[in-house]
């Protein structure tokens, strides 16, 4: 016969009234309570509360008690499950902690939000009892459990570990997390890798230079930097991007990015145009160049600095076209097809070249022959001429705008555009020094700006406006005609597609179209028509 409510209360009373030293004599009474899990909903709810209360007094029935409570955790009635889960931490003593942690980890697969929250609360509570034993149960399921359990256990650790107090997350516990996480990293998905790196980066013991270096070594292993890149495989490309993004915040003047930068120059830049994007909306070329530019800040000593500079130089030539010819041999106009100026790509490449150039300052003089250097400077001059037009007009367009006026999508685009053109302008000036200089410092255009208003209100100097004597000297060779068409392409960003007109303050009109910020184009005093992502000049 099934145990009744009355029998449960009667046997509970026997145990509650007994002296602590005499509880062991009432084994039968505790067995009746265990049998309550076979009764109806009311009996099960009572059993869920009574079983853990006297669990520690009957070690010989420990397995039976835990199994009975586990049966309640799997009951069809969600209220019974919640009650049983709430009481599970009371079983967590001695060797049972690992088992309870293992059970709770498996219960993370529930789809009931209240029950899921209860499991999380229970896991955190046993963490405070014995963190290492709790982690043993969690990592056991991460390494051997079902996919849904593994996924949720990793997410739990990525969120909860950093909230635990220092007396819980001791050095011994952190060392255990690091060791077990390395085992998990041997076979992970992209999402799991990001979460696991988040777990490791939050460990206080890995905040030191040596700790960050260990993390970089882990990322290097995941990135497969010893293997050639298959640009046609989106999974391979995605893996490299994910690893690079995780490594980037770890780099510093003491933790170097040299291996990643060399890999990008050896395997990524030569295949830049054929890279397969893992995400349809992602401008993969822009993403790669931005990562390379940010990493170039933290290059240490590298064996292949000359080869890396040469690759960057070659890529710069691709994205910095020669000025168009004004007339053909018979005097006809041949300017129907004007080069597209990829300002955002050039910013990244110039910045990377400038950073690596500091390590080999004579590269342009000693390693590039005179003819190629002359060709390079002509391209720089063509770009510099376009820069002066855009810097001047962007400053005029932003002048006097502050606060909310700068937060419109249109003005956000202009502010970013101004940063890009200013950055390129500064870097080009350095390269025009004789010998080339690498002393200037710029902040990449997509990095956070503390005071956008300062950009809009600052009056441009003569040099920045292109009227100073220094700029005149730089641009002394013959240049394209002043009314030659200028095309501007800022970097990719979060702004939505937009098409709009705005006056330039000098009687002309700019027409801007963007499917994303990286395909924005601005032309002064000319009209545009769009077809897809291409821009055409209208008569």
Short mmCIF file of C-alpha atoms in Angstrom, two decimals:
data_model
loop_
_atom_site.label_atom_id
_atom_site.label_comp_id
_atom_site.label_asym_id
_atom_site.label_seq_id
_atom_site.Cartn_x
_atom_site.Cartn_y
_atom_site.Cartn_z
CA UNK A 1 0.00 0.00 0.00
CA UNK A 2 1.11 3.55 -0.74
CA UNK A 3 2.15 5.72 2.18
CA UNK A 4 -0.55 8.16 3.32
CA UNK A 5 -0.29 11.78 4.47
CA UNK A 6 -1.06 10.67 8.03
CA UNK A 7 1.73 8.09 8.04
CA UNK A 8 4.22 10.64 6.75
CA UNK A 9 3.33 13.13 9.50
CA UNK A 10 3.36 10.43 12.18
CA UNK A 11 6.82 9.15 11.23
CA UNK A 12 8.08 12.70 10.81
CA UNK A 13 6.93 13.34 14.37
CA UNK A 14 8.83 10.30 15.62
CA UNK A 15 12.05 11.56 14.07
CA UNK A 16 11.49 15.17 15.09
CA UNK A 17 10.86 14.22 18.74
CA UNK A 18 13.83 11.85 19.01
CA UNK A 19 17.08 13.02 20.57
CA UNK A 20 19.89 13.54 17.99
CA UNK A 21 21.89 10.62 19.43
CA UNK A 22 18.82 8.33 19.21
CA UNK A 23 17.76 9.14 15.62
CA UNK A 24 19.64 6.16 14.20
CA UNK A 25 17.30 3.85 16.11
CA UNK A 26 14.33 4.98 14.00
CA UNK A 27 15.48 3.73 10.63
CA UNK A 28 12.00 2.34 9.87
CA UNK A 29 10.41 5.76 10.31
CA UNK A 30 12.85 7.31 7.81
CA UNK A 31 12.18 4.47 5.35
CA UNK A 32 8.48 5.27 5.48
CA UNK A 33 9.29 8.87 4.53
CA UNK A 34 11.42 7.62 1.62
CA UNK A 35 8.49 5.55 0.43
CA UNK A 36 6.44 8.74 0.26
CA UNK A 37 7.90 9.39 -3.22
CA UNK A 38 5.63 6.57 -4.47
CA UNK A 39 2.46 8.28 -3.26
CA UNK A 40 0.29 11.02 -4.75
CA UNK A 41 1.18 14.70 -5.30
CA UNK A 42 0.62 15.71 -1.67
CA UNK A 43 2.70 12.83 -0.34
CA UNK A 44 5.49 13.64 -2.76
CA UNK A 45 5.59 17.30 -1.71
CA UNK A 46 5.90 16.29 1.94
CA UNK A 47 8.56 13.68 1.13
CA UNK A 48 10.56 16.31 -0.79
CA UNK A 49 10.75 18.37 2.41
CA UNK A 50 11.14 15.54 4.99
CA UNK A 51 13.81 13.44 3.25
CA UNK A 52 16.62 16.04 3.31
CA UNK A 53 15.79 17.11 6.88
CA UNK A 54 16.96 13.80 8.38
CA UNK A 55 19.34 12.72 5.57
CA UNK A 56 22.56 13.14 7.58
CA UNK A 57 21.29 10.90 10.42
CA UNK A 58 21.02 7.77 8.24
CA UNK A 59 24.29 7.34 6.28
CA UNK A 60 23.39 3.72 5.48
CA UNK A 61 20.35 5.01 3.58
CA UNK A 62 22.19 7.86 1.83
CA UNK A 63 22.02 6.37 -1.66
CA UNK A 64 18.37 5.48 -1.27
CA UNK A 65 17.58 8.99 -0.01
CA UNK A 66 19.40 10.74 -2.88
CA UNK A 67 17.75 8.46 -5.43
CA UNK A 68 14.33 9.14 -3.89
CA UNK A 69 14.93 12.90 -4.08
CA UNK A 70 16.17 12.55 -7.66
CA UNK A 71 12.92 10.75 -8.56
CA UNK A 72 11.06 13.79 -7.27
CA UNK A 73 13.31 16.09 -9.34
CA UNK A 74 12.09 14.24 -12.42
CA UNK A 75 8.39 14.18 -11.49
CA UNK A 76 5.79 15.25 -14.03
CA UNK A 77 4.41 17.86 -11.63
CA UNK A 78 6.55 21.01 -11.97
CA UNK A 79 5.73 22.19 -8.44
CA UNK A 80 7.05 18.91 -7.02
CA UNK A 81 10.19 19.21 -9.13
CA UNK A 82 10.83 22.75 -7.90
CA UNK A 83 10.42 21.72 -4.26
CA UNK A 84 12.76 18.76 -4.69
CA UNK A 85 15.39 20.87 -6.49
CA UNK A 86 15.18 23.55 -3.80
CA UNK A 87 16.09 20.95 -1.16
CA UNK A 88 18.91 19.26 -3.12
CA UNK A 89 21.74 21.39 -1.62
CA UNK A 90 20.92 19.85 1.80
CA UNK A 91 22.28 16.55 0.47
CA UNK A 92 25.59 18.22 -0.47
CA UNK A 93 27.97 17.02 2.22
CA UNK A 94 31.33 15.30 1.91
CA UNK A 95 31.59 13.06 -1.14
CA UNK A 96 27.95 13.70 -2.03
CA UNK A 97 28.70 17.25 -3.25
CA UNK A 98 30.10 16.02 -6.56
CA UNK A 99 27.06 13.82 -7.11
CA UNK A 100 24.62 16.61 -6.23
CA UNK A 101 26.48 19.03 -8.53
CA UNK A 102 26.32 16.45 -11.31
CA UNK A 103 22.55 16.03 -10.79
CA UNK A 104 21.94 19.78 -10.71
CA UNK A 105 24.00 20.25 -13.85
CA UNK A 106 21.86 17.73 -15.69
CA UNK A 107 18.75 19.55 -14.47
CA UNK A 108 19.92 22.72 -16.28
CA UNK A 109 18.31 21.27 -19.40
CA UNK A 110 14.82 22.15 -18.12
CA UNK A 111 12.74 24.52 -20.24
CA UNK A 112 10.73 25.84 -17.29
CA UNK A 113 12.13 29.27 -16.41
CA UNK A 114 11.27 29.10 -12.69
CA UNK A 115 12.74 25.63 -12.41
CA UNK A 116 15.85 26.72 -14.30
CA UNK A 117 16.28 29.63 -11.90
CA UNK A 118 15.90 27.22 -8.97
CA UNK A 119 18.65 24.98 -10.37
CA UNK A 120 20.96 27.98 -10.78
CA UNK A 121 20.32 29.08 -7.21
CA UNK A 122 20.99 25.57 -5.91
CA UNK A 123 24.26 25.30 -7.82
CA UNK A 124 25.48 28.64 -6.50
CA UNK A 125 24.64 27.60 -2.94
CA UNK A 126 26.72 24.40 -3.12
CA UNK A 127 29.53 26.35 -4.78
CA UNK A 128 29.87 28.22 -1.50
CA UNK A 129 30.11 24.90 0.37
CA UNK A 130 32.84 23.36 -1.77
CA UNK A 131 33.70 25.10 -5.04
CA UNK A 132 36.14 22.52 -6.34
CA UNK A 133 33.79 19.57 -5.73
CA UNK A 134 30.97 21.50 -7.42
CA UNK A 135 33.20 22.18 -10.41
CA UNK A 136 34.02 18.47 -10.65
CA UNK A 137 30.32 17.75 -11.11
CA UNK A 138 29.88 20.56 -13.65
CA UNK A 139 32.93 19.69 -15.76
CA UNK A 140 31.98 16.01 -15.70
CA UNK A 141 28.78 16.90 -17.54
CA UNK A 142 30.52 19.43 -19.81
CA UNK A 143 32.97 16.77 -20.96
CA UNK A 144 30.61 13.80 -21.09
CA UNK A 145 27.02 15.02 -20.91
CA UNK A 146 24.42 15.71 -23.58
CA UNK A 147 24.84 18.73 -25.85
CA UNK A 148 22.10 20.80 -24.21
CA UNK A 149 23.54 20.12 -20.74
CA UNK A 150 27.07 20.95 -21.91
CA UNK A 151 25.92 24.19 -23.52
CA UNK A 152 24.01 25.38 -20.45
CA UNK A 153 26.71 24.33 -18.00
CA UNK A 154 29.29 26.40 -19.90
CA UNK A 155 26.93 29.39 -19.95
CA UNK A 156 26.33 28.96 -16.21
CA UNK A 157 30.06 29.09 -15.49
CA UNK A 158 30.61 32.08 -17.79
CA UNK A 159 27.96 34.07 -15.91
CA UNK A 160 28.26 32.88 -12.30
CA UNK A 161 31.97 32.30 -11.67
CA UNK A 162 32.85 35.98 -11.83
CA UNK A 163 30.16 36.77 -9.22
CA UNK A 164 31.54 34.40 -6.57
CA UNK A 165 33.49 35.92 -3.65
CA UNK A 166 37.28 35.63 -3.36
CA UNK A 167 37.11 33.23 -0.43
CA UNK A 168 35.20 30.84 -2.72
CA UNK A 169 37.33 31.35 -5.84
CA UNK A 170 40.69 30.54 -4.26
CA UNK A 171 43.89 30.01 -6.23
CA UNK A 172 43.40 26.24 -6.01
CA UNK A 173 39.89 26.56 -7.44
CA UNK A 174 41.05 28.89 -10.24
CA UNK A 175 43.87 26.49 -11.14
CA UNK A 176 41.31 23.69 -11.37
CA UNK A 177 39.07 25.80 -13.63
CA UNK A 178 42.04 26.53 -15.91
CA UNK A 179 43.09 22.87 -16.11
CA UNK A 180 39.60 21.56 -16.84
CA UNK A 181 38.81 24.34 -19.32
CA UNK A 182 41.91 23.41 -21.31
CA UNK A 183 40.48 19.88 -21.63
CA UNK A 184 37.16 21.23 -22.88
CA UNK A 185 38.92 23.49 -25.40
CA UNK A 186 40.26 20.43 -27.22
CA UNK A 187 36.89 20.11 -28.96
CA UNK A 188 34.61 23.16 -28.96
CA UNK A 189 32.23 25.12 -31.15
CA UNK A 190 32.83 28.80 -31.90
CA UNK A 191 30.23 29.92 -29.34
CA UNK A 192 31.66 27.60 -26.68
CA UNK A 193 35.15 28.92 -27.33
CA UNK A 194 34.04 32.51 -26.74
CA UNK A 195 32.28 31.58 -23.48
CA UNK A 196 35.20 29.51 -22.20
CA UNK A 197 37.63 32.36 -22.92
CA UNK A 198 35.28 34.67 -21.03
CA UNK A 199 35.49 32.29 -18.05
CA UNK A 200 39.29 32.23 -18.13
CA UNK A 201 39.67 35.98 -18.64
CA UNK A 202 37.62 36.57 -15.48
CA UNK A 203 40.00 34.54 -13.30
CA UNK A 204 42.02 36.86 -11.08
CA UNK A 205 45.09 34.65 -11.31
CA UNK A 206 45.24 35.23 -15.07
CA UNK A 207 45.15 39.02 -14.88
CA UNK A 208 48.96 39.19 -14.70
CA UNK A 209 51.27 39.48 -17.70
CA UNK A 210 52.18 35.82 -17.34
CA UNK A 211 48.51 34.89 -17.07
CA UNK A 212 47.56 36.81 -20.21
CA UNK A 213 50.45 35.17 -22.04
CA UNK A 214 49.09 31.75 -21.07
CA UNK A 215 45.71 32.74 -22.47
CA UNK A 216 47.29 33.90 -25.73
CA UNK A 217 49.02 30.52 -26.02
CA UNK A 218 45.63 28.82 -25.64
CA UNK A 219 44.17 30.98 -28.40
CA UNK A 220 47.14 30.28 -30.67
CA UNK A 221 46.47 26.55 -30.30
CA UNK A 222 42.82 27.07 -31.21
CA UNK A 223 43.64 29.30 -34.19
CA UNK A 224 45.82 26.66 -35.89
CA UNK A 225 48.42 29.27 -36.80
CA UNK A 226 50.80 26.51 -37.89
CA UNK A 227 48.44 25.58 -40.74
CA UNK A 228 47.81 27.37 -44.02
CA UNK A 229 44.48 29.18 -44.33
CA UNK A 230 41.79 27.87 -46.65
CA UNK A 231 40.07 31.12 -47.73
CA UNK A 232 37.18 29.25 -49.36
CA UNK A 233 36.12 27.51 -46.13
CA UNK A 234 33.85 29.79 -44.06
CA UNK A 235 34.35 27.66 -40.93
CA UNK A 236 38.12 28.03 -41.13
CA UNK A 237 37.82 31.78 -41.68
CA UNK A 238 35.33 32.09 -38.82
CA UNK A 239 37.62 30.15 -36.49
CA UNK A 240 40.49 32.54 -37.22
CA UNK A 241 38.27 35.60 -36.71
CA UNK A 242 36.88 34.26 -33.43
CA UNK A 243 40.33 33.43 -32.10
CA UNK A 244 41.76 36.79 -33.13
CA UNK A 245 38.90 38.66 -31.47
CA UNK A 246 39.49 36.73 -28.24
CA UNK A 247 43.24 37.34 -28.33
CA UNK A 248 42.97 41.06 -29.11
CA UNK A 249 42.10 42.31 -25.58
CA UNK A 250 44.98 40.24 -24.18
CA UNK A 251 47.68 42.00 -26.19
CA UNK A 252 49.74 44.75 -24.64
CA UNK A 253 53.26 46.15 -24.70
CA UNK A 254 54.30 43.05 -22.71
CA UNK A 255 52.08 40.45 -24.41
CA UNK A 256 52.80 40.63 -28.11
CA UNK A 257 50.68 39.97 -31.18
CA UNK A 258 53.60 39.13 -33.46
CA UNK A 259 52.51 35.60 -34.37
CA UNK A 260 49.01 36.70 -35.31
CA UNK A 261 50.25 39.67 -37.34
CA UNK A 262 52.74 37.48 -39.22
CA UNK A 263 50.04 34.89 -39.91
CA UNK A 264 47.73 37.58 -41.30
CA UNK A 265 50.50 38.89 -43.55
CA UNK A 266 51.53 35.39 -44.69
CA UNK A 267 48.14 33.76 -45.20
CA UNK A 268 45.27 36.25 -44.95
CA UNK A 269 46.33 39.34 -46.91
CA UNK A 270 47.42 37.33 -50.00
CA UNK A 271 43.90 35.81 -50.05
CA UNK A 272 42.01 38.93 -48.98
CA UNK A 273 39.79 39.16 -52.05
CA UNK A 274 38.87 35.45 -51.96
CA UNK A 275 38.00 35.13 -48.27
CA UNK A 276 34.60 33.53 -47.69
CA UNK A 277 32.62 35.39 -45.07
CA UNK A 278 31.00 33.21 -42.38
CA UNK A 279 28.20 35.80 -42.10
CA UNK A 280 26.43 37.13 -45.17
CA UNK A 281 26.21 40.73 -43.91
CA UNK A 282 29.87 40.92 -42.82
CA UNK A 283 32.38 42.84 -44.94
CA UNK A 284 35.06 40.22 -44.43
CA UNK A 285 37.86 42.29 -45.95
CA UNK A 286 37.08 45.24 -43.71
CA UNK A 287 36.84 42.99 -40.63
CA UNK A 288 40.20 41.36 -41.33
CA UNK A 289 41.94 44.69 -41.95
CA UNK A 290 40.51 46.20 -38.76
CA UNK A 291 41.74 43.25 -36.69
CA UNK A 292 45.18 43.50 -38.28
CA UNK A 293 45.37 47.23 -37.60
CA UNK A 294 44.46 46.80 -33.92
CA UNK A 295 46.96 43.96 -33.48
CA UNK A 296 49.75 45.89 -35.16
CA UNK A 297 49.88 48.19 -32.13
CA UNK A 298 51.30 45.38 -30.01
CA UNK A 299 53.88 43.76 -32.26
CA UNK A 300 57.04 42.77 -30.49
CA UNK A 301 60.17 41.54 -32.19
CA UNK A 302 59.41 39.56 -35.34
CA UNK A 303 61.69 37.64 -37.67
CA UNK A 304 59.72 38.50 -40.81
CA UNK A 305 59.23 42.22 -40.35
CA UNK A 306 60.56 43.00 -43.85
CA UNK A 307 58.32 40.39 -45.49
CA UNK A 308 55.33 41.62 -43.51
CA UNK A 309 55.98 45.23 -44.52
CA UNK A 310 56.33 44.19 -48.15
CA UNK A 311 52.94 42.45 -48.07
CA UNK A 312 51.32 45.51 -46.50
CA UNK A 313 53.01 47.69 -49.13
CA UNK A 314 51.63 45.52 -51.94
CA UNK A 315 48.13 45.70 -50.49
CA UNK A 316 48.36 49.46 -50.14
CA UNK A 317 49.16 49.68 -53.84
CA UNK A 318 45.98 47.71 -54.58
CA UNK A 319 43.76 50.09 -52.63
CA UNK A 320 45.56 53.34 -53.48
CA UNK A 321 45.02 53.84 -57.21
CA UNK A 322 46.95 56.03 -59.57
CA UNK A 323 45.20 59.28 -60.55
CA UNK A 324 43.10 58.94 -63.74
CA UNK A 325 44.47 60.30 -67.01
CA UNK A 326 42.70 63.51 -68.01
CA UNK A 327 43.14 63.07 -71.78
CA UNK A 328 44.09 60.32 -74.20
CA UNK A 329 46.64 60.45 -76.97
CA UNK A 330 44.20 62.16 -79.38
CA UNK A 331 42.99 64.67 -76.83
CA UNK A 332 39.72 62.86 -76.03
CA UNK A 333 38.44 62.79 -72.44
CA UNK A 334 39.23 59.46 -70.82
CA UNK A 335 37.91 60.13 -67.30
CA UNK A 336 34.64 58.19 -67.69
CA UNK A 337 35.83 55.52 -65.26
CA UNK A 338 37.43 57.00 -62.15
CA UNK A 339 39.11 54.89 -59.45
CA UNK A 340 37.14 54.03 -56.34
CA UNK A 341 38.91 55.30 -53.24
CA UNK A 342 38.54 52.76 -50.42
CA UNK A 343 39.30 55.16 -47.58
CA UNK A 344 38.37 52.75 -44.80
CA UNK A 345 40.59 49.95 -46.14
CA UNK A 346 43.45 52.37 -46.65
CA UNK A 347 43.18 53.65 -43.07
CA UNK A 348 43.67 50.10 -41.75
CA UNK A 349 46.50 49.23 -44.10
CA UNK A 350 48.33 52.53 -43.62
CA UNK A 351 48.03 52.23 -39.85
CA UNK A 352 49.43 48.67 -39.89
CA UNK A 353 52.22 49.69 -42.25
CA UNK A 354 53.02 52.70 -40.05
CA UNK A 355 53.22 50.54 -36.91
CA UNK A 356 55.47 47.89 -38.46
CA UNK A 357 57.48 50.59 -40.20
CA UNK A 358 58.75 51.72 -36.80
CA UNK A 359 60.65 48.43 -36.61
CA UNK A 360 62.31 48.93 -39.98
CA UNK A 361 62.26 52.70 -40.65
CA UNK A 362 64.47 52.47 -43.74
CA UNK A 363 62.14 50.03 -45.51
CA UNK A 364 60.85 52.48 -48.14
CA UNK A 365 64.36 53.77 -48.84
CA UNK A 366 66.45 50.58 -48.77
CA UNK A 367 63.97 47.83 -49.68
CA UNK A 368 61.82 49.48 -52.38
CA UNK A 369 63.40 50.49 -55.68
CA UNK A 370 63.22 54.09 -56.85
CA UNK A 371 60.63 53.46 -59.57
CA UNK A 372 58.18 51.72 -57.24
CA UNK A 373 58.72 54.35 -54.56
CA UNK A 374 57.93 57.09 -57.07
CA UNK A 375 54.76 55.22 -58.08
CA UNK A 376 53.81 54.87 -54.40
CA UNK A 377 54.23 58.59 -53.75
CA UNK A 378 52.08 59.48 -56.76
CA UNK A 379 49.33 57.31 -55.30
CA UNK A 380 49.78 58.95 -51.89
CA UNK A 381 49.53 62.38 -53.50
CA UNK A 382 46.31 61.45 -55.27
CA UNK A 383 44.84 60.26 -51.99
CA UNK A 384 46.12 63.32 -50.13
CA UNK A 385 44.41 65.64 -52.61
CA UNK A 386 41.08 63.89 -52.09
CA UNK A 387 41.57 64.01 -48.33
CA UNK A 388 41.88 67.79 -48.26
CA UNK A 389 38.54 68.20 -50.02
CA UNK A 390 36.72 65.87 -47.65
CA UNK A 391 38.34 67.14 -44.47
CA UNK A 392 37.40 70.71 -45.33
CA UNK A 393 33.84 69.91 -46.32
CA UNK A 394 33.21 67.56 -43.39
CA UNK A 395 34.41 70.19 -40.92
CA UNK A 396 32.14 72.78 -42.46
CA UNK A 397 29.20 70.35 -42.31
CA UNK A 398 29.83 69.54 -38.63
CA UNK A 399 30.79 73.02 -37.46
CA UNK A 400 28.63 74.25 -34.60
CA UNK A 401 26.86 70.91 -34.09
CA UNK A 402 26.87 69.54 -30.54
CA UNK A 403 24.93 67.16 -28.33
CA UNK A 404 21.90 65.57 -29.95
CA UNK A 405 22.71 67.11 -33.31
CA UNK A 406 25.77 64.89 -33.53
CA UNK A 407 23.77 61.77 -32.66
CA UNK A 408 21.73 61.60 -35.85
CA UNK A 409 22.70 58.80 -38.24
CA UNK A 410 23.76 61.33 -40.86
CA UNK A 411 26.09 63.20 -38.51
CA UNK A 412 27.47 60.00 -36.98
CA UNK A 413 28.56 59.01 -40.47
CA UNK A 414 30.18 62.41 -40.99
CA UNK A 415 32.03 62.23 -37.65
CA UNK A 416 33.44 58.79 -38.51
CA UNK A 417 34.29 59.98 -42.01
CA UNK A 418 36.20 62.92 -40.54
CA UNK A 419 38.18 60.61 -38.26
CA UNK A 420 39.10 58.34 -41.16
CA UNK A 421 40.27 61.14 -43.41
CA UNK A 422 42.18 62.87 -40.62
CA UNK A 423 43.93 59.63 -39.71
CA UNK A 424 44.98 58.91 -43.27
CA UNK A 425 46.10 62.51 -43.68
CA UNK A 426 48.41 62.30 -40.65
CA UNK A 427 49.90 58.97 -41.73
CA UNK A 428 50.51 60.13 -45.30
CA UNK A 429 52.34 63.21 -44.02
CA UNK A 430 54.67 60.96 -42.05
CA UNK A 431 55.48 58.90 -45.14
CA UNK A 432 56.26 62.04 -47.15
CA UNK A 433 59.03 63.04 -44.80
CA UNK A 434 62.53 62.47 -46.10
CA UNK A 435 63.39 59.99 -44.75
CA UNK A 436 59.88 58.65 -43.92
CA UNK A 437 58.86 59.22 -40.33
CA UNK A 438 56.84 56.93 -38.08
CA UNK A 439 56.41 59.22 -35.09
CA UNK A 440 52.80 60.37 -35.40
CA UNK A 441 50.06 58.79 -33.29
CA UNK A 442 46.46 58.37 -34.35
CA UNK A 443 43.45 56.60 -32.86
CA UNK A 444 41.73 54.23 -35.25
CA UNK A 445 38.40 55.62 -36.42
CA UNK A 446 36.23 52.86 -34.93
CA UNK A 447 37.75 53.14 -31.48
CA UNK A 448 35.62 54.99 -28.89
CA UNK A 449 35.71 58.77 -28.89
CA UNK A 450 35.25 60.51 -25.56
CA UNK A 451 34.14 63.91 -26.85
CA UNK A 452 32.68 63.97 -30.32
CA UNK A 453 31.83 67.63 -29.83
CA UNK A 454 35.52 68.51 -29.77
CA UNK A 455 35.86 67.14 -33.29
CA UNK A 456 33.04 69.27 -34.60
CA UNK A 457 34.03 72.50 -32.88
CA UNK A 458 37.79 72.45 -33.41
CA UNK A 459 38.84 74.88 -36.10
CA UNK A 460 41.02 73.20 -38.73
CA UNK A 461 44.56 74.41 -39.06
CA UNK A 462 46.04 75.60 -42.33
CA UNK A 463 47.76 72.26 -42.77
CA UNK A 464 44.55 70.30 -42.20
CA UNK A 465 42.70 72.51 -44.68
CA UNK A 466 45.36 71.91 -47.26
CA UNK A 467 46.44 75.56 -47.44
CA UNK A 468 49.56 75.42 -45.28
CA UNK A 469 53.04 75.58 -46.69
CA UNK A 470 53.85 72.03 -45.60
CA UNK A 471 50.95 70.56 -47.53
CA UNK A 472 51.79 72.66 -50.57
CA UNK A 473 55.28 71.17 -50.57
CA UNK A 474 53.88 67.66 -50.25
CA UNK A 475 51.56 68.23 -53.17
CA UNK A 476 53.96 70.14 -55.38
CA UNK A 477 53.98 67.58 -58.27
CA UNK A 478 51.17 67.85 -60.86
CA UNK A 479 47.82 66.67 -59.44
CA UNK A 480 44.45 65.64 -60.89
CA UNK A 481 42.18 68.51 -61.88
CA UNK A 482 40.47 70.20 -58.93
CA UNK A 483 37.02 69.32 -60.24
CA UNK A 484 37.94 65.68 -60.72
CA UNK A 485 35.38 63.34 -59.20
CA UNK A 486 36.15 62.27 -55.61
CA UNK A 487 34.62 59.14 -54.12
CA UNK A 488 34.60 58.45 -50.40
CA UNK A 489 34.07 55.08 -48.67
CA UNK A 490 34.06 55.09 -44.84
CA UNK A 491 34.28 51.89 -42.74
CA UNK A 492 31.56 49.41 -41.91
CA UNK A 493 29.43 50.15 -38.90
CA UNK A 494 26.07 49.80 -37.20
CA UNK A 495 24.17 52.45 -39.10
CA UNK A 496 21.25 51.39 -41.25
CA UNK A 497 20.80 51.98 -44.95
CA UNK A 498 20.13 55.61 -45.70
CA UNK A 499 19.99 57.99 -48.62
CA UNK A 500 19.90 61.71 -48.06
CA UNK A 501 21.00 65.12 -49.30
CA UNK A 502 22.69 67.86 -47.33
CA UNK A 503 24.22 71.13 -48.35
CA UNK A 504 27.91 71.60 -47.96
CA UNK A 505 27.74 75.22 -46.86
CA UNK A 506 29.31 76.46 -50.07
CA UNK A 507 26.42 76.17 -52.46
CA UNK A 508 27.09 72.54 -53.44
CA UNK A 509 25.19 69.45 -52.37
CA UNK A 510 26.45 66.13 -51.06
CA UNK A 511 24.37 63.09 -51.81
CA UNK A 512 25.10 60.09 -49.59
CA UNK A 513 23.91 56.53 -50.06
CA UNK A 514 24.79 53.69 -47.73
CA UNK A 515 23.77 50.05 -47.56
CA UNK A 516 26.16 49.98 -44.62
CA UNK A 517 28.72 52.50 -43.52
CA UNK A 518 31.46 50.75 -45.51
CA UNK A 519 29.71 51.48 -48.85
CA UNK A 520 28.90 55.13 -48.17
CA UNK A 521 30.08 57.49 -50.90
CA UNK A 522 30.13 61.26 -50.92
CA UNK A 523 30.61 63.46 -53.95
CA UNK A 524 30.82 67.21 -53.87
CA UNK A 525 28.54 69.15 -56.23
CA UNK A 526 27.54 66.09 -58.30
CA UNK A 527 24.44 63.90 -58.41
CA UNK A 528 24.37 60.17 -57.82
CA UNK A 529 22.19 57.30 -58.85
CA UNK A 530 22.36 53.93 -57.11
CA UNK A 531 21.91 50.42 -58.43
CA UNK A 532 22.47 47.78 -55.79
CA UNK A 533 25.56 48.87 -53.89
CA UNK A 534 27.14 50.73 -56.82
CA UNK A 535 27.16 54.46 -57.40
CA UNK A 536 26.91 56.05 -60.82
CA UNK A 537 27.56 59.63 -61.86
CA UNK A 538 24.57 61.30 -63.47
CA UNK A 539 24.98 63.96 -66.12
#
